[in-house]
Amino acid sequence: MIPPSPSTPRPFITARIDKMLIALYEVARFVGRFFREVLLPPYEGREVIRQCYEVGVRSLPLISLTGFITGIVFTNQSRPSLAQFGATSWLPSLVSIALVRAIGPLVTALIAAGRVGSNIGAELSSMRVTEQIDAMEVSATKPFKFLVSTRVLATTFMIPVLTLYAISVGLLGAFLNVNSNEATSFRSFITEVFGTITFLDVFSSLAKSIVFGFTIGMVGCYQGYNSSKGTEGVGKAANAAVVTSMFLVFIEELFSLQIVNAIRSF
Amino acid sequence: MNNKSKKPAQSAETVIEIENLHVAFGDNEVLKGVDLSLQRGENLVVLGRSGTGKSVLIKVIVGLLKPDSGRVVVLGQDVVDSNTTELDQLRLKVGFSFQNSALYDSMTVRENLEFPLVRNVRNLSRAEIDRAVEEALDDVGLKQAINQMPSELSGGQRKRIGIARTLMLKPEIMLYDEPTAGLDPITCTDINNLINDVQERRGASSIIITHDLTCAKEVGDRVAMLFDGQFQRQGTFDEVFATDDKRVQQFYHYNFTE
């Protein structure tokens, strides 16, 4: 069989598969480079702490508000269903399981994808556009280690912390709601909550928050670091950072659900 | 207008050697077999129209771009075959001044200048870092800007701070990408003086990418003209422009007679 000449245009589908495989290879290389740079000295402790502050402390107001409102709304919306069976006393148990297992990690990750992911994507891509990353490269200052490794570590460390915080604030909202409606005392609310949630609930919630944090940081950095030149590239990178990381967070949530269910069935 | 008057001593040592360099972006071949050499202590000006690959050439020299073929040897080291560690070692000896200065906009001028030093030279005391920053700012005449943010500086000041930042590592070779682009004539003169000063006081060898003939005349020991992906003319400023070639004459007349 005669091989096609180089000028022969590739069929549409083959070209798309080629493009997708190349993109996957690039992502794998980027992730591999992250682990190599993180493990090899010198370490960027100070910059990691600075980024942790940016990711964690600066997200607190938004996480507080959304966590608190989620707790109140979820409790309020669950009440009528339980009331039909005269089981409103189960509200603390129901809300705590929902907040710890799913809503807390998911809401935190989505808020972080919107706030932190877009910020990382826009910041790094504007540094790429204005040749600041090239300037770091040519002065041998290892921009990947300084810009990417530190940000991914910061999101990986801080999203679990923010998740725990969001769950706590959500539970506070839930308590205020059941307290005002069912006159449940704080002591009995806490007893109900901690009697329901298990170690596996908390552990799986934290484990997937770590994965969400890593994903948000990695996607934001990948989109920003590899953005195309021009102001259009900055917008695209910020947008792609949010959309891709939100999409991946939902996929990971599905996988983690299957894994935890499999563990529970043992 | 005077040609560069005082020529600093140049040695016969070649610090950059480029042979048969080809660079293409898709179907667009920008550099088509470029040959070039730079002697120690020499200021070489590369002239050419926009889009002829002048900036590409110096980006290949520091390993920011990979050529399709050709040999690039900088300070005895083959750039194309170097791994990341070897390239980083070489980059410590080569300063690159970007066209738009590329100052880190989230850092003050002091932090911008400290950054390459602190990250490349470990165990420096605070006093040593401060002294190096002040010296570099003194060299470019901008000591007062030390605590300002890049957004508070004018174009000329940003250019000078950008050059000061590259000087922090005391490079043997300086690469300037359009150092006078978009600046007023007086600031251009300041920048030209600074480039000459870097050559004379620090003994640096430099490649200056420009299409500003005044700059070329004031700073260049040698001028090379890039047309159609190759150096068509090389020599002193007067030698390069002593020709009937229409493209070269257009360049000259636009700058000096129109």
Short mmCIF file of C-alpha atoms in Angstrom, two decimals:
data_model
loop_
_atom_site.label_atom_id
_atom_site.label_comp_id
_atom_site.label_asym_id
_atom_site.label_seq_id
_atom_site.Cartn_x
_atom_site.Cartn_y
_atom_site.Cartn_z
CA MET A 1 0.00 0.00 0.00
CA ILE A 2 1.32 3.42 -0.93
CA PRO A 3 1.76 5.64 2.11
CA PRO A 4 -0.04 8.98 1.88
CA SER A 5 2.11 11.88 0.77
CA PRO A 6 2.85 14.53 3.43
CA SER A 7 0.61 17.00 1.63
CA THR A 8 -2.43 14.72 1.85
CA PRO A 9 -4.86 16.36 4.30
CA ARG A 10 -5.64 14.17 7.31
CA PRO A 11 -9.20 13.00 7.72
CA PHE A 12 -11.12 15.22 10.12
CA ILE A 13 -11.59 12.61 12.87
CA THR A 14 -7.99 11.38 12.77
CA ALA A 15 -6.75 14.95 13.07
CA ARG A 16 -9.00 15.55 16.09
CA ILE A 17 -7.86 12.36 17.80
CA ASP A 18 -4.25 13.34 17.11
CA LYS A 19 -4.89 16.75 18.65
CA MET A 20 -6.57 15.24 21.69
CA LEU A 21 -3.75 12.74 22.26
CA ILE A 22 -1.14 15.49 21.94
CA ALA A 23 -3.08 17.60 24.47
CA LEU A 24 -3.28 14.65 26.87
CA TYR A 25 0.46 14.06 26.49
CA GLU A 26 1.12 17.75 27.22
CA VAL A 27 -1.04 17.61 30.36
CA ALA A 28 0.70 14.43 31.54
CA ARG A 29 4.08 16.08 30.99
CA PHE A 30 2.96 19.16 32.93
CA VAL A 31 1.76 17.04 35.87
CA GLY A 32 4.96 14.97 35.79
CA ARG A 33 7.04 18.14 35.78
CA PHE A 34 5.09 19.41 38.82
CA PHE A 35 5.99 16.33 40.87
CA ARG A 36 9.63 16.50 39.78
CA GLU A 37 9.91 20.20 40.68
CA VAL A 38 8.12 19.76 44.02
CA LEU A 39 10.34 16.91 45.14
CA LEU A 40 13.67 18.39 44.05
CA PRO A 41 15.34 21.16 46.11
CA PRO A 42 15.43 24.12 46.49
CA TYR A 43 12.03 24.27 48.17
CA GLU A 44 9.78 27.31 47.99
CA GLY A 45 8.44 27.32 51.56
CA ARG A 46 7.95 31.06 51.85
CA GLU A 47 6.15 31.38 48.53
CA VAL A 48 3.95 28.36 49.34
CA ILE A 49 2.88 30.07 52.58
CA ARG A 50 2.16 33.30 50.71
CA GLN A 51 0.04 31.42 48.19
CA CYS A 52 -1.74 29.53 51.01
CA TYR A 53 -2.70 32.92 52.42
CA GLU A 54 -3.95 34.04 48.98
CA VAL A 55 -5.97 30.85 48.47
CA GLY A 56 -7.15 30.29 52.03
CA VAL A 57 -7.55 33.53 53.93
CA ARG A 58 -8.78 35.56 50.98
CA SER A 59 -11.45 32.93 50.21
CA LEU A 60 -12.83 32.95 53.76
CA PRO A 61 -15.54 35.63 53.35
CA LEU A 62 -17.03 33.95 50.27
CA ILE A 63 -16.79 30.43 51.76
CA SER A 64 -18.35 31.69 55.04
CA LEU A 65 -21.30 33.22 53.26
CA THR A 66 -21.97 30.33 50.87
CA GLY A 67 -21.41 27.65 53.56
CA PHE A 68 -23.73 29.40 56.01
CA ILE A 69 -26.50 29.98 53.46
CA THR A 70 -26.19 26.41 52.15
CA GLY A 71 -26.65 25.06 55.71
CA ILE A 72 -29.77 27.16 56.27
CA VAL A 73 -31.33 26.52 52.86
CA PHE A 74 -30.65 22.76 52.87
CA THR A 75 -32.16 22.39 56.36
CA ASN A 76 -35.17 24.47 55.43
CA GLN A 77 -35.82 22.58 52.18
CA SER A 78 -35.43 19.15 53.89
CA ARG A 79 -37.90 19.94 56.69
CA PRO A 80 -41.23 19.45 54.77
CA SER A 81 -40.22 15.95 53.57
CA LEU A 82 -39.23 14.83 57.07
CA ALA A 83 -42.26 16.55 58.62
CA GLN A 84 -44.56 14.31 56.56
CA PHE A 85 -43.26 11.37 58.62
CA GLY A 86 -43.01 13.34 61.85
CA ALA A 87 -39.25 12.92 61.67
CA THR A 88 -37.98 16.52 61.87
CA SER A 89 -35.81 15.42 64.80
CA TRP A 90 -33.65 13.67 62.17
CA LEU A 91 -32.78 16.98 60.54
CA PRO A 92 -29.37 17.36 62.27
CA SER A 93 -28.37 13.83 61.17
CA LEU A 94 -29.58 14.34 57.60
CA VAL A 95 -27.96 17.74 57.20
CA SER A 96 -24.66 16.68 58.75
CA ILE A 97 -24.36 13.65 56.45
CA ALA A 98 -25.21 15.72 53.39
CA LEU A 99 -22.82 18.52 54.36
CA VAL A 100 -19.89 16.27 55.29
CA ARG A 101 -20.20 13.71 52.50
CA ALA A 102 -21.13 15.87 49.52
CA ILE A 103 -22.27 19.46 49.86
CA GLY A 104 -19.33 20.79 51.88
CA PRO A 105 -16.53 19.51 49.62
CA LEU A 106 -18.48 20.22 46.43
CA VAL A 107 -19.56 23.77 47.29
CA THR A 108 -16.03 24.63 48.49
CA ALA A 109 -14.45 23.20 45.34
CA LEU A 110 -16.85 25.03 43.04
CA ILE A 111 -16.36 28.34 44.85
CA ALA A 112 -12.58 27.82 44.79
CA ALA A 113 -12.67 26.91 41.08
CA GLY A 114 -14.47 30.19 40.41
CA ARG A 115 -12.38 32.39 42.66
CA VAL A 116 -8.94 30.78 42.88
CA GLY A 117 -8.85 28.87 39.58
CA SER A 118 -9.77 31.88 37.47
CA ASN A 119 -7.36 34.05 39.44
CA ILE A 120 -4.44 31.66 38.84
CA GLY A 121 -5.35 31.25 35.16
CA ALA A 122 -5.60 35.00 34.55
CA GLU A 123 -2.50 35.88 36.58
CA LEU A 124 -0.19 33.35 34.93
CA SER A 125 -1.49 33.99 31.44
CA SER A 126 -1.02 37.74 31.78
CA MET A 127 2.52 37.03 32.99
CA ARG A 128 2.99 34.87 29.89
CA VAL A 129 1.58 37.59 27.60
CA THR A 130 3.81 40.30 29.06
CA GLU A 131 6.89 38.01 28.84
CA GLN A 132 7.35 37.99 32.63
CA ILE A 133 7.58 34.19 32.60
CA ASP A 134 10.15 34.37 29.78
CA ALA A 135 12.09 36.94 31.84
CA MET A 136 12.17 34.51 34.77
CA GLU A 137 13.22 31.70 32.42
CA VAL A 138 16.16 33.62 30.95
CA SER A 139 17.41 34.69 34.38
CA ALA A 140 17.49 31.01 35.45
CA THR A 141 15.01 31.64 38.27
CA LYS A 142 12.95 28.50 37.55
CA PRO A 143 9.51 30.01 36.95
CA PHE A 144 7.74 26.64 36.93
CA LYS A 145 8.87 25.92 40.46
CA PHE A 146 8.14 29.45 41.67
CA LEU A 147 4.79 29.98 39.96
CA VAL A 148 3.24 26.57 39.32
CA SER A 149 4.49 24.26 42.09
CA THR A 150 3.72 26.76 44.84
CA ARG A 151 0.19 27.48 43.62
CA VAL A 152 -0.73 23.83 43.15
CA LEU A 153 0.63 22.98 46.62
CA ALA A 154 -1.31 25.88 48.11
CA THR A 155 -4.64 24.80 46.60
CA THR A 156 -3.96 21.16 47.55
CA PHE A 157 -3.31 22.17 51.19
CA MET A 158 -5.95 24.84 51.55
CA ILE A 159 -9.05 23.42 49.83
CA PRO A 160 -9.38 20.64 52.49
CA VAL A 161 -9.01 23.27 55.23
CA LEU A 162 -11.63 25.46 53.55
CA THR A 163 -13.87 22.40 53.18
CA LEU A 164 -13.72 21.68 56.92
CA TYR A 165 -14.46 25.34 57.55
CA ALA A 166 -17.40 25.35 55.07
CA ILE A 167 -18.86 22.24 56.73
CA SER A 168 -18.56 23.89 60.16
CA VAL A 169 -20.21 27.10 58.99
CA GLY A 170 -22.89 25.09 57.18
CA LEU A 171 -23.62 23.16 60.38
CA LEU A 172 -23.86 26.46 62.25
CA GLY A 173 -26.44 27.66 59.73
CA ALA A 174 -28.31 24.38 60.09
CA PHE A 175 -28.24 24.66 63.90
CA LEU A 176 -29.64 28.21 63.86
CA ASN A 177 -32.43 27.00 61.59
CA VAL A 178 -33.42 23.94 63.66
CA ASN A 179 -32.98 25.94 66.86
CA SER A 180 -35.42 28.60 65.71
CA ASN A 181 -37.92 26.09 64.29
CA GLU A 182 -37.67 23.01 66.51
CA ALA A 183 -36.03 24.64 69.55
CA THR A 184 -33.26 22.03 69.38
CA SER A 185 -30.51 22.81 71.90
CA PHE A 186 -26.87 23.14 70.80
CA ARG A 187 -25.88 20.13 72.90
CA SER A 188 -28.47 17.81 71.35
CA PHE A 189 -27.66 19.14 67.84
CA ILE A 190 -23.96 18.35 68.31
CA THR A 191 -24.76 14.95 69.82
CA GLU A 192 -26.94 14.12 66.79
CA VAL A 193 -24.31 15.34 64.31
CA PHE A 194 -21.35 13.50 65.81
CA GLY A 195 -23.44 10.39 66.45
CA THR A 196 -24.20 10.20 62.75
CA ILE A 197 -21.02 11.04 60.87
CA THR A 198 -18.30 8.41 60.84
CA PHE A 199 -14.54 8.52 60.46
CA LEU A 200 -14.94 7.28 56.88
CA ASP A 201 -17.25 10.23 56.10
CA VAL A 202 -14.73 12.78 57.30
CA PHE A 203 -11.74 10.94 55.83
CA SER A 204 -13.32 10.50 52.38
CA SER A 205 -14.47 14.10 52.40
CA LEU A 206 -10.95 15.35 53.15
CA ALA A 207 -9.37 12.94 50.65
CA LYS A 208 -11.56 14.15 47.80
CA SER A 209 -11.00 17.78 48.85
CA ILE A 210 -7.29 17.18 48.42
CA VAL A 211 -7.96 15.84 44.92
CA PHE A 212 -10.26 18.79 44.15
CA GLY A 213 -7.62 21.24 45.39
CA PHE A 214 -4.91 19.61 43.29
CA THR A 215 -7.20 19.65 40.24
CA ILE A 216 -8.15 23.32 40.63
CA GLY A 217 -4.53 24.41 41.09
CA MET A 218 -3.22 22.23 38.30
CA VAL A 219 -5.88 23.23 35.76
CA GLY A 220 -5.52 26.94 36.57
CA CYS A 221 -1.74 26.76 36.27
CA TYR A 222 -1.81 24.66 33.09
CA GLN A 223 -4.21 27.03 31.35
CA GLY A 224 -2.35 30.14 32.50
CA TYR A 225 1.20 28.89 31.97
CA ASN A 226 0.45 27.62 28.46
CA SER A 227 -1.90 30.38 27.36
CA SER A 228 -1.66 31.88 23.91
CA LYS A 229 -0.26 35.35 23.50
CA GLY A 230 -2.49 38.41 23.49
CA THR A 231 -5.22 39.70 25.75
CA GLU A 232 -7.62 37.17 24.24
CA GLY A 233 -5.38 34.45 25.67
CA VAL A 234 -5.81 35.86 29.20
CA GLY A 235 -9.60 35.72 28.98
CA LYS A 236 -9.53 32.26 27.46
CA ALA A 237 -7.17 30.95 30.13
CA ALA A 238 -9.27 32.29 33.01
CA ASN A 239 -12.44 30.92 31.46
CA ALA A 240 -10.94 27.52 30.63
CA ALA A 241 -9.48 27.28 34.16
CA VAL A 242 -12.96 27.64 35.71
CA VAL A 243 -14.93 25.52 33.22
CA THR A 244 -12.42 22.65 33.06
CA SER A 245 -11.81 22.46 36.81
CA MET A 246 -15.57 22.54 37.59
CA PHE A 247 -16.17 19.78 35.06
CA LEU A 248 -13.33 17.67 36.50
CA VAL A 249 -14.54 18.26 40.08
CA PHE A 250 -17.94 16.74 39.19
CA ILE A 251 -16.31 13.77 37.45
CA GLU A 252 -14.07 13.22 40.50
CA GLU A 253 -17.10 13.48 42.79
CA LEU A 254 -18.75 10.66 40.85
CA PHE A 255 -15.64 8.48 41.07
CA SER A 256 -15.16 9.16 44.77
CA LEU A 257 -18.80 8.21 45.38
CA GLN A 258 -18.22 4.83 43.75
CA ILE A 259 -15.00 4.25 45.68
CA VAL A 260 -16.52 5.17 49.06
CA ASN A 261 -19.58 3.04 48.38
CA ALA A 262 -17.31 0.12 47.54
CA ILE A 263 -15.40 0.66 50.82
CA ARG A 264 -18.68 0.85 52.79
CA SER A 265 -19.89 -2.43 51.31
CA PHE A 266 -16.85 -4.30 52.70
CA MET B 1 25.61 62.74 14.16
CA ASN B 2 28.72 60.91 15.22
CA ASN B 3 29.57 57.30 14.86
CA LYS B 4 30.44 55.56 18.09
CA SER B 5 33.61 57.43 18.99
CA LYS B 6 35.49 55.44 21.61
CA LYS B 7 35.85 51.81 20.67
CA PRO B 8 36.56 49.63 23.70
CA ALA B 9 39.17 46.94 23.36
CA GLN B 10 37.81 43.77 21.80
CA SER B 11 39.53 40.44 22.00
CA ALA B 12 39.54 37.84 19.24
CA GLU B 13 37.59 35.49 21.49
CA THR B 14 34.24 34.54 20.00
CA VAL B 15 31.49 34.47 22.61
CA ILE B 16 28.56 33.66 20.31
CA GLU B 17 28.85 31.54 17.17
CA ILE B 18 25.79 30.79 15.05
CA GLU B 19 25.95 28.59 11.96
CA ASN B 20 23.28 27.86 9.37
CA LEU B 21 20.37 28.64 11.71
CA HIS B 22 16.89 27.80 10.45
CA VAL B 23 13.72 28.70 12.36
CA ALA B 24 10.20 28.30 10.99
CA PHE B 25 6.74 28.80 12.47
CA GLY B 26 4.54 26.44 10.50
CA ASP B 27 5.04 27.25 6.83
CA ASN B 28 6.63 30.61 7.58
CA GLU B 29 10.42 30.21 7.58
CA VAL B 30 11.74 33.23 9.48
CA LEU B 31 15.45 32.52 9.62
CA LYS B 32 16.90 30.79 6.55
CA GLY B 33 20.45 29.77 7.31
CA VAL B 34 21.74 32.58 9.49
CA ASP B 35 25.48 32.77 10.28
CA LEU B 36 26.69 35.17 12.96
CA SER B 37 29.51 35.62 15.44
CA LEU B 38 30.02 38.00 18.35
CA GLN B 39 33.46 38.85 19.73
CA ARG B 40 34.13 39.48 23.41
CA GLY B 41 33.63 43.15 24.29
CA GLU B 42 31.84 43.93 21.03
CA ASN B 43 28.49 45.68 20.51
CA LEU B 44 26.76 44.12 17.52
CA VAL B 45 23.60 45.79 16.23
CA VAL B 46 21.11 43.67 14.31
CA LEU B 47 18.93 45.76 12.02
CA GLY B 48 15.95 44.65 10.03
CA ARG B 49 12.28 45.25 9.32
CA SER B 50 9.62 44.16 11.77
CA GLY B 51 8.86 40.47 11.48
CA THR B 52 12.21 39.52 9.96
CA GLY B 53 13.14 37.33 12.92
CA LYS B 54 15.46 39.63 14.88
CA SER B 55 13.84 38.84 18.24
CA VAL B 56 13.59 35.17 17.27
CA LEU B 57 17.36 35.17 16.80
CA ILE B 58 18.13 36.32 20.36
CA LYS B 59 15.45 34.08 21.83
CA VAL B 60 17.22 31.13 20.19
CA ILE B 61 20.51 32.32 21.72
CA VAL B 62 19.09 32.04 25.28
CA GLY B 63 17.21 28.82 24.54
CA LEU B 64 13.71 30.33 24.74
CA LEU B 65 13.05 29.01 21.23
CA LYS B 66 14.36 25.81 19.67
CA PRO B 67 15.67 26.17 16.13
CA ASP B 68 14.68 23.69 13.43
CA SER B 69 18.33 23.21 12.52
CA GLY B 70 21.70 24.89 12.89
CA ARG B 71 24.35 25.33 15.53
CA VAL B 72 24.29 27.94 18.32
CA VAL B 73 27.33 28.06 20.57
CA VAL B 74 27.36 30.58 23.43
CA LEU B 75 30.47 30.91 25.61
CA GLY B 76 31.64 27.53 24.30
CA GLN B 77 28.37 25.77 25.11
CA ASP B 78 26.04 24.33 22.48
CA VAL B 79 22.63 25.81 23.33
CA VAL B 80 20.59 23.45 21.16
CA ASP B 81 21.96 20.29 22.81
CA SER B 82 21.97 21.66 26.39
CA ASN B 83 19.65 20.24 29.01
CA THR B 84 17.69 22.49 31.40
CA THR B 85 20.40 22.56 34.08
CA GLU B 86 23.16 23.39 31.57
CA LEU B 87 20.94 26.04 30.01
CA ASP B 88 20.26 27.63 33.41
CA GLN B 89 24.01 27.74 34.12
CA LEU B 90 24.56 29.49 30.80
CA ARG B 91 21.68 31.92 31.35
CA LEU B 92 23.41 33.23 34.47
CA LYS B 93 26.06 34.65 32.14
CA VAL B 94 23.64 36.06 29.55
CA GLY B 95 21.39 39.04 30.29
CA PHE B 96 18.24 39.57 28.25
CA SER B 97 16.51 42.94 28.14
CA PHE B 98 12.96 42.54 26.81
CA GLN B 99 11.27 44.95 24.43
CA ASN B 100 8.50 45.69 26.92
CA SER B 101 10.85 45.42 29.92
CA ALA B 102 8.89 42.42 31.33
CA LEU B 103 9.08 43.78 34.89
CA TYR B 104 7.26 41.61 37.43
CA ASP B 105 4.23 43.79 38.00
CA SER B 106 3.29 42.32 41.39
CA MET B 107 6.72 43.28 42.82
CA THR B 108 8.32 46.63 43.64
CA VAL B 109 11.44 47.80 41.79
CA ARG B 110 13.57 46.54 44.70
CA GLU B 111 11.94 43.10 44.61
CA ASN B 112 12.30 42.97 40.83
CA LEU B 113 16.03 43.57 41.12
CA GLU B 114 16.49 41.22 44.07
CA PHE B 115 14.60 38.38 42.45
CA PRO B 116 17.29 36.95 40.10
CA LEU B 117 19.98 37.50 42.70
CA VAL B 118 18.22 35.91 45.66
CA ARG B 119 17.09 32.92 43.62
CA ASN B 120 20.45 32.23 42.03
CA VAL B 121 22.99 33.19 44.68
CA ARG B 122 22.18 31.55 47.99
CA ASN B 123 23.42 32.67 51.42
CA LEU B 124 23.64 36.37 50.60
CA SER B 125 23.20 38.69 53.56
CA ARG B 126 20.52 41.39 53.53
CA ALA B 127 23.24 44.07 53.41
CA GLU B 128 24.88 42.47 50.37
CA ILE B 129 21.56 42.26 48.53
CA ASP B 130 20.72 45.89 49.37
CA ARG B 131 24.14 47.04 48.20
CA ALA B 132 23.81 45.16 44.88
CA VAL B 133 20.33 46.63 44.28
CA GLU B 134 21.49 50.16 45.07
CA GLU B 135 24.53 49.81 42.81
CA ALA B 136 22.41 48.57 39.90
CA LEU B 137 19.91 51.41 40.38
CA ASP B 138 22.76 53.88 40.63
CA ASP B 139 24.14 52.60 37.31
CA VAL B 140 20.85 53.35 35.57
CA GLY B 141 20.28 56.60 37.49
CA LEU B 142 17.04 55.55 39.14
CA LYS B 143 17.87 55.23 42.83
CA GLN B 144 14.74 57.15 43.77
CA ALA B 145 12.46 54.52 42.18
CA ILE B 146 13.50 51.73 44.53
CA ASN B 147 10.16 51.34 46.31
CA GLN B 148 7.90 52.10 43.35
CA MET B 149 5.72 49.60 41.53
CA PRO B 150 6.40 49.06 37.79
CA SER B 151 2.99 50.55 36.96
CA GLU B 152 4.15 53.87 38.49
CA LEU B 153 7.15 54.15 36.14
CA SER B 154 7.41 55.76 32.70
CA GLY B 155 8.36 53.72 29.62
CA GLY B 156 11.99 54.89 29.75
CA GLN B 157 12.26 54.19 33.47
CA ARG B 158 10.83 50.70 32.97
CA LYS B 159 13.38 50.08 30.23
CA ARG B 160 16.24 51.16 32.51
CA ILE B 161 14.96 49.11 35.44
CA GLY B 162 14.66 46.12 33.09
CA ILE B 163 18.30 46.57 32.08
CA ALA B 164 19.33 47.04 35.74
CA ARG B 165 17.60 43.76 36.62
CA THR B 166 19.56 41.88 33.97
CA LEU B 167 22.78 43.47 35.24
CA MET B 168 22.22 42.08 38.77
CA LEU B 169 23.86 38.79 37.79
CA LYS B 170 26.82 40.59 36.13
CA PRO B 171 26.35 38.93 32.71
CA GLU B 172 29.17 38.50 30.22
CA ILE B 173 26.76 38.89 27.31
CA MET B 174 23.81 41.29 27.03
CA LEU B 175 20.97 40.86 24.56
CA TYR B 176 18.79 43.95 24.06
CA ASP B 177 15.47 43.58 22.26
CA GLU B 178 14.44 46.96 20.79
CA PRO B 179 15.87 49.00 23.69
CA THR B 180 14.74 52.38 22.31
CA ALA B 181 11.40 51.43 20.77
CA GLY B 182 8.62 53.87 21.66
CA LEU B 183 10.82 56.29 23.60
CA ASP B 184 11.42 60.01 23.13
CA PRO B 185 14.79 61.14 21.65
CA ILE B 186 16.22 62.25 25.01
CA THR B 187 15.35 58.99 26.73
CA CYS B 188 16.72 57.12 23.68
CA THR B 189 20.02 58.94 24.18
CA ASP B 190 20.01 57.91 27.86
CA ILE B 191 19.43 54.29 26.90
CA ASN B 192 22.16 54.41 24.23
CA ASN B 193 24.58 55.85 26.80
CA LEU B 194 23.60 53.11 29.22
CA ILE B 195 24.29 50.40 26.62
CA ASN B 196 27.72 51.91 25.94
CA ASP B 197 28.33 52.21 29.66
CA VAL B 198 27.53 48.53 30.18
CA GLN B 199 30.05 47.69 27.46
CA GLU B 200 32.79 49.98 28.75
CA ARG B 201 32.47 49.55 32.52
CA ARG B 202 31.38 45.95 32.70
CA GLY B 203 33.16 44.67 29.58
CA ALA B 204 29.98 42.98 28.37
CA SER B 205 29.54 41.81 24.79
CA SER B 206 26.14 42.77 23.43
CA ILE B 207 23.69 42.12 20.64
CA ILE B 208 21.28 45.00 20.18
CA ILE B 209 18.16 44.33 18.15
CA THR B 210 16.72 47.53 16.76
CA HIS B 211 15.39 49.37 13.74
CA ASP B 212 16.44 52.71 15.20
CA LEU B 213 19.45 53.83 13.14
CA THR B 214 20.48 56.50 15.63
CA CYS B 215 20.77 53.81 18.26
CA ALA B 216 22.66 51.59 15.80
CA LYS B 217 25.08 54.40 15.02
CA GLU B 218 25.68 55.36 18.63
CA VAL B 219 26.14 51.94 20.16
CA GLY B 220 27.19 49.57 17.38
CA ASP B 221 30.79 48.54 16.78
CA ARG B 222 29.42 46.37 14.00
CA VAL B 223 26.05 46.31 12.27
CA ALA B 224 24.37 43.31 10.63
CA MET B 225 21.32 43.71 8.44
CA LEU B 226 18.71 40.97 8.33
CA PHE B 227 16.65 40.66 5.14
CA ASP B 228 14.74 37.65 3.85
CA GLY B 229 15.89 35.47 6.74
CA GLN B 230 19.61 36.02 6.23
CA PHE B 231 22.24 38.62 7.06
CA GLN B 232 22.62 40.41 3.75
CA ARG B 233 25.13 43.03 4.94
CA GLN B 234 27.60 43.19 7.83
CA GLY B 235 30.26 45.71 8.80
CA THR B 236 30.59 49.10 10.42
CA PHE B 237 27.61 51.42 10.20
CA ASP B 238 29.07 53.34 7.26
CA GLU B 239 30.09 50.16 5.42
CA VAL B 240 26.61 48.67 5.71
CA PHE B 241 24.92 51.74 4.29
CA ALA B 242 27.47 52.35 1.51
CA THR B 243 25.35 50.50 -1.05
CA ASP B 244 22.75 51.13 -3.74
CA ASP B 245 20.52 48.35 -2.42
CA LYS B 246 17.07 49.96 -2.34
CA ARG B 247 15.96 48.21 0.85
CA VAL B 248 19.04 49.42 2.74
CA GLN B 249 18.71 52.94 1.37
CA GLN B 250 15.03 53.06 2.34
CA PHE B 251 16.02 52.21 5.87
CA TYR B 252 18.62 54.98 5.95
CA HIS B 253 16.57 57.71 4.33
CA TYR B 254 13.53 57.12 6.53
CA ASN B 255 15.66 57.65 9.63
CA PHE B 256 17.96 60.45 8.51
CA THR B 257 16.53 62.43 5.63
CA GLU B 258 12.72 62.24 5.68
#
